[in-house]
Coordinates of C-alpha atoms in Angstrom, one line a residue:
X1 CA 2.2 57.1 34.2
X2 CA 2.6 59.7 37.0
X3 CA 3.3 63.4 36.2
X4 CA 3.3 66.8 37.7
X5 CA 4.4 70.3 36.8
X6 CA 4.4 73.7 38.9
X7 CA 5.0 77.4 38.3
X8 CA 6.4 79.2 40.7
X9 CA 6.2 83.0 41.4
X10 CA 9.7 84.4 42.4
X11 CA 9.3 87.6 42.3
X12 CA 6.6 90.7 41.5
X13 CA 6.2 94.0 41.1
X14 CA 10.1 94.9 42.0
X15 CA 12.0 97.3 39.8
X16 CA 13.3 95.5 36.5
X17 CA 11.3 92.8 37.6
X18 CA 7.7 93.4 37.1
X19 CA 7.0 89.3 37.6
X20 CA 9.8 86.6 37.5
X21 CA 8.4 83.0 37.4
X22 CA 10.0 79.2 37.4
X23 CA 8.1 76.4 35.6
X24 CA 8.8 73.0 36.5
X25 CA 7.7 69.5 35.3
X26 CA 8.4 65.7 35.7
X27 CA 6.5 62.9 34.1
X28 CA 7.5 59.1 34.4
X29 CA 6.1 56.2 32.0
X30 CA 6.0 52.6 32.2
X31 CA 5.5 50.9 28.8
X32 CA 4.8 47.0 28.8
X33 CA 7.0 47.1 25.3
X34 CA 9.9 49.4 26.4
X35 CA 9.9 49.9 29.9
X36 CA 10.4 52.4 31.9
X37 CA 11.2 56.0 30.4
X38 CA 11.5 59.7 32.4
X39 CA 11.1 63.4 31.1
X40 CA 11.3 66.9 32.0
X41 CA 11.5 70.2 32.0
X42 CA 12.4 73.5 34.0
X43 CA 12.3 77.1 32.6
X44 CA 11.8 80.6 33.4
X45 CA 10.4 83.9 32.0
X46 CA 11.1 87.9 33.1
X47 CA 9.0 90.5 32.3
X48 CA 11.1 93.4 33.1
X49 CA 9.0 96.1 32.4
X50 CA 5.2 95.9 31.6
X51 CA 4.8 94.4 28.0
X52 CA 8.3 92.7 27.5
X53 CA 8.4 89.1 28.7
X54 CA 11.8 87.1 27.8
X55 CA 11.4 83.4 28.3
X56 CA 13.3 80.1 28.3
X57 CA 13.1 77.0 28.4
X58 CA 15.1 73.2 28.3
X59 CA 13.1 70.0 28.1
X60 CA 13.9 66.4 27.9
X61 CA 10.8 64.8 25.9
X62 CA 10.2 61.3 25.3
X63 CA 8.2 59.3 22.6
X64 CA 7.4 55.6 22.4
X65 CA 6.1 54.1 19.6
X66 CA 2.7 53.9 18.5
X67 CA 0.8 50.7 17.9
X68 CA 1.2 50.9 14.2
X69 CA 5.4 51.7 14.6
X70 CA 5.3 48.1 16.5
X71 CA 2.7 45.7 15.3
X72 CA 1.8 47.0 11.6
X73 CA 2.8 43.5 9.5
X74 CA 5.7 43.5 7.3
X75 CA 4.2 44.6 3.7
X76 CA 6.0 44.3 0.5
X77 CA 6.1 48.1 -2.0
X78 CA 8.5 50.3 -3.3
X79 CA 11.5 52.2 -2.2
X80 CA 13.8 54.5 -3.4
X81 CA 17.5 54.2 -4.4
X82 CA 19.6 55.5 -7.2
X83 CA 23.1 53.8 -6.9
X84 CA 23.4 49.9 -6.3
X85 CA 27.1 49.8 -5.6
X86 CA 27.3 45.9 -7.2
X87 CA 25.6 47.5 -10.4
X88 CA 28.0 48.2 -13.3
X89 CA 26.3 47.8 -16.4
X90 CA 25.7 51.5 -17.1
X91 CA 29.6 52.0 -17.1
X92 CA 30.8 48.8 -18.8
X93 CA 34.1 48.4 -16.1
X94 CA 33.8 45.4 -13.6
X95 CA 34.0 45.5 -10.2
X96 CA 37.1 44.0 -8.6
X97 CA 38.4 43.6 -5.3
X98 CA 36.4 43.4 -1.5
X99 CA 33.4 44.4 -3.1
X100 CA 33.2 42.3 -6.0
X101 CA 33.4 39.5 -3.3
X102 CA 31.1 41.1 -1.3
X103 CA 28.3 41.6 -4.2
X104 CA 28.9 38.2 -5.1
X105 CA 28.4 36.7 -1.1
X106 CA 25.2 39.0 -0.9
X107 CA 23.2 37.2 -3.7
X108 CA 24.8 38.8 -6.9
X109 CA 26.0 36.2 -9.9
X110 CA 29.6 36.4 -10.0
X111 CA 28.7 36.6 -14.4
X112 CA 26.6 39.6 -14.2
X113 CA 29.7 41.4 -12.1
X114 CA 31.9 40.2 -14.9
X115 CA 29.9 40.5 -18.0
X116 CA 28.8 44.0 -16.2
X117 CA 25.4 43.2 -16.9
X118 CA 23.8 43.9 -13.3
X119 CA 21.9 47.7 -14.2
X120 CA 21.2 50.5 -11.6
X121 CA 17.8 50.3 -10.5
X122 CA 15.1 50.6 -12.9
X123 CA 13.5 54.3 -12.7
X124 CA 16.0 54.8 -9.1
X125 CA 13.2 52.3 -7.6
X126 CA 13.6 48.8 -5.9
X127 CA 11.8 46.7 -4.0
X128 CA 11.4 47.2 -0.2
X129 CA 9.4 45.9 2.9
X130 CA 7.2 48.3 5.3
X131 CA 6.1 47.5 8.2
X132 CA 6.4 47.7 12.5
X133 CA 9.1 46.5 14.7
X134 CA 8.2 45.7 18.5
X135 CA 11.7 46.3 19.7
X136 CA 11.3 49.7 18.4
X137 CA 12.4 51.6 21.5
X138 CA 11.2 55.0 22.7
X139 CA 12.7 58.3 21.0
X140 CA 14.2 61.0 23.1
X141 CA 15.1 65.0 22.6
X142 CA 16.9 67.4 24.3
X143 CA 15.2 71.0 23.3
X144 CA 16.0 74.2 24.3
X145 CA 14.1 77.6 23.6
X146 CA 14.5 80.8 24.6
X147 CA 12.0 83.7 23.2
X148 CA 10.9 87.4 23.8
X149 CA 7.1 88.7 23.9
X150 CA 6.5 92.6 22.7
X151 CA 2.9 93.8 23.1
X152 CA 3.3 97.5 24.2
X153 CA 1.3 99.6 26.0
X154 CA 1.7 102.6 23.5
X155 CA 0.7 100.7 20.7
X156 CA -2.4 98.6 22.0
X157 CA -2.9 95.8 19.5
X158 CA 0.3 94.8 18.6
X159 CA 1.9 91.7 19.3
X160 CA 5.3 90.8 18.6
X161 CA 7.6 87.3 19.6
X162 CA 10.5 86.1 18.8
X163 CA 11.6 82.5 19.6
X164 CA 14.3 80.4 19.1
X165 CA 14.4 76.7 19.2
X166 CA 17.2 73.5 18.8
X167 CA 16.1 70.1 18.9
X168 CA 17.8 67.0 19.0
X169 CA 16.0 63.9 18.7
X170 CA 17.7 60.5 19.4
X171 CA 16.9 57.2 18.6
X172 CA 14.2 58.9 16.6
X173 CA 11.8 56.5 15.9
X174 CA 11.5 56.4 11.7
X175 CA 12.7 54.1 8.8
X176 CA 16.1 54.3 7.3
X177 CA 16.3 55.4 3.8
X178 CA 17.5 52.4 1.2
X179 CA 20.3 54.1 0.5
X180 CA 21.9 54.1 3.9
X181 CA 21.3 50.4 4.5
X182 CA 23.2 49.7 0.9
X183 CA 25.8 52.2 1.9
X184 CA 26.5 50.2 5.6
X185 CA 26.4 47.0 3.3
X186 CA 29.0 48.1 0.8
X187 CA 30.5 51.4 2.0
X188 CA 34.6 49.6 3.5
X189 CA 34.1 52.7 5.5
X190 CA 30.9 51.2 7.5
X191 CA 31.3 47.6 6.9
X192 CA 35.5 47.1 7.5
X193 CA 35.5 43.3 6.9
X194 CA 33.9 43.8 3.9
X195 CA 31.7 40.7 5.5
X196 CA 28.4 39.6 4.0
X197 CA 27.3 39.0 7.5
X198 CA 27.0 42.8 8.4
X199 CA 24.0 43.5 10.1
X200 CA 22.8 45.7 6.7
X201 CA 23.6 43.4 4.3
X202 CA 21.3 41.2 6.1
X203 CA 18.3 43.5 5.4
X204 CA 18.7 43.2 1.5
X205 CA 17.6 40.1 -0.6
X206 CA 19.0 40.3 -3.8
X207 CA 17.4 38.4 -7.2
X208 CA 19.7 35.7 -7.7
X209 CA 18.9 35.1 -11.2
X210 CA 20.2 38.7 -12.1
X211 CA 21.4 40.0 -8.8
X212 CA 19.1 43.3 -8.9
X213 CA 16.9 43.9 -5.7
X214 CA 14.0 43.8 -7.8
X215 CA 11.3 41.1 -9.6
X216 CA 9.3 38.7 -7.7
X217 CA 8.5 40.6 -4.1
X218 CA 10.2 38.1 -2.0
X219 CA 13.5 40.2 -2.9
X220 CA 14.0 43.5 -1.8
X221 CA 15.3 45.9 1.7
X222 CA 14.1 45.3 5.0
X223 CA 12.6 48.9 6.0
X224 CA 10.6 48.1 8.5
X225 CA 10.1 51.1 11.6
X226 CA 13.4 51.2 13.8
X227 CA 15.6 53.7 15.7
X228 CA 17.9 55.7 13.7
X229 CA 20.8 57.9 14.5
X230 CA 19.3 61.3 15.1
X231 CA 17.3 64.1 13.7
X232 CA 18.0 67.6 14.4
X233 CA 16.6 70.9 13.8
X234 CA 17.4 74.4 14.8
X235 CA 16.0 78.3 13.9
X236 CA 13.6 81.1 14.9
X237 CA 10.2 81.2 14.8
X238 CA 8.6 84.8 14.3
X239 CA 5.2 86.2 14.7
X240 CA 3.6 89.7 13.7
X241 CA 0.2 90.7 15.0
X242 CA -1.8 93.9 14.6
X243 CA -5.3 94.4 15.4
X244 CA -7.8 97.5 15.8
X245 CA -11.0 97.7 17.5
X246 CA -13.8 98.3 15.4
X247 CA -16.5 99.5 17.9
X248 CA -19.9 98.1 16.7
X249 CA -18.4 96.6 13.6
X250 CA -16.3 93.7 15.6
X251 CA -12.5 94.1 15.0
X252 CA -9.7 93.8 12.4
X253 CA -6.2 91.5 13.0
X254 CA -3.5 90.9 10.3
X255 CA -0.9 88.9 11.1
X256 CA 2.6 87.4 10.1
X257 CA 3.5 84.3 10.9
X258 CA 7.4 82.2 10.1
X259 CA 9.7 80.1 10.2
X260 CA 13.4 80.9 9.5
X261 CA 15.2 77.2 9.4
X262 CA 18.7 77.2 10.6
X263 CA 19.4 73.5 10.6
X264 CA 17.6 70.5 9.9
X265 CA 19.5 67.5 9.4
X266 CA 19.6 63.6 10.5
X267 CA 21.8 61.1 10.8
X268 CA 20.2 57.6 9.4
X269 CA 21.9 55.2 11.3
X270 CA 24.8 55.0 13.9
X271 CA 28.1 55.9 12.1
X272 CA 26.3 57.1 9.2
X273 CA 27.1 60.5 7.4
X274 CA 24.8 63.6 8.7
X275 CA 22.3 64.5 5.8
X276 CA 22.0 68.1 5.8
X277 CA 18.1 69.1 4.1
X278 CA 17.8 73.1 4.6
X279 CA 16.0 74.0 1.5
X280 CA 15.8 70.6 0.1
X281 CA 13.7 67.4 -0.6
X282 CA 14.3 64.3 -2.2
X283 CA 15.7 60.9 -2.2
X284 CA 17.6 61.7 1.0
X285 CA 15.6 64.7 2.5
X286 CA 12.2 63.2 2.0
X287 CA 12.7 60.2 5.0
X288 CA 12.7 60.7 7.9

């Protein structure tokens, strides 16, 4: 790993311009599991006048995974997933069609679609698999910032900044939700042929007894540590500070501290829908 990173002076002491300065930074990293991967960064503040400071700044930042995200072994437990498309017992209609035939070629009795016997999963739980992947590859994001510093000389003790950020994270490094590997299974949308040999209907092992992706643990979804689509968040961070001198007795701070989210959202997989999760958590918002 080689790296180096420089700020530069342009300019000081100039009207409007009381310091301009560039920061600049390059880092390269050979993994033995991933190869080789690059990052940067360049950026710039102003202070204009003494006490204002506007500052910005675009990186590219790269993760790779850690030991446990490669190596940790495949464990059976429990994921989540509310709606088993093959499961029509809580309705009473059968299915028909491409997807009958496709529940049937993934493991589900051709009976329990027709007798609509198969249930949704018991208590929105299945059975799933944890564990690392070694051709996990690294995660990148594009940020960009851009921000303001207040601390006037009028008002000593007072500290104001304003900064905005938007990330975008590729290939993020995390485990897919159950219910976007059943919806690339099933969805005609994701899986065209309708084909049992789709790379997501591979990850789940149905019961073939009852067709359920639950009972003894060697049925269940692969969810073991991959890439998925994206993650992406964007809004303002904000921060108040006040403090007072105290003499003898030391000093006094409050201070306001924030987050106003704009975006945060992720796409589970390549082709999959984007999952908005401002203001939420759940099913879909608590992974990744």
């Amino acid at each position: 790993e080689f790296f180096g990173e420089a700020i530069i002076p342009v300019v000081e002491n100039a009207p409007f311009a009381e310091s301009v300065n560039v920061e600049l930074g390059y880092r390269t990293s050979d993994y033995s599991t991933s190869g080789n991967v690059e990052s940067y960064k360049y950026g710039a503040d102003w202070s204009p006048v003494g006490g204002l400071r506007f500052r910005a700044m675009a990186q590219r930042a790269v993760r790779a995974a850690n030991i446990a995200e490669l190596f940790n072994p495949v464990t059976p437990g429990t994921g989540d997933l509310l709606v088993d498309p093959c499961a029509n017992g809580t309705t009473g209609a059968p299915l028909t069609g491409q997807l009958r035939a496709l529940c049937i070629a993934t493991g589900v009795p051709a009976g329990a679609i027709d007798n609509a016997t198969l249930a949704q999963p018991t208590s929105g739980q299945v059975n799933a698999f944890f564990g690392g992947n070694p051709i996990t590859t690294p995660e990148e994001a594009d940020t960009v910032t851009l921000g303001v510093v207040w601390q006037p000389d009028y008002v000593p003790g007072l500290a104001v900044t304003l900064d905005y950020y938007d990330i975008q994270v590729d290939n993020a490094i995390s485990i897919r939700p159950n219910y976007d590997i059943v919806d690339g299974c099933y969805n005609i949308g994701r899986n065209a042929t309708m084909s049992a040999s789709n790379a997501d209907c591979q990850l789940i092992a149905r019961n073939t007894a009852n067709g359920s992706i639950e009972g003894d643990l060697v049925y269940g979804i692969q969810q073991v540590t991959q890439n998925i689509g994206e993650v992406h968040a964007e809004g303002l961070d904000y921060s108040v500070r006040y403090g007072w001198d105290l003499g003898q007795w030391g000093g006094l701070e409050f201070a306001l501290d924030g987050t106003h989210v704009l975006d945060s959202s992720y796409v589970p997989s390549p082709g999959g829908a984007t999952v908005e999760c401002v203001g939420r958590y759940g099913k879909q918002c608590g992974l990744p």
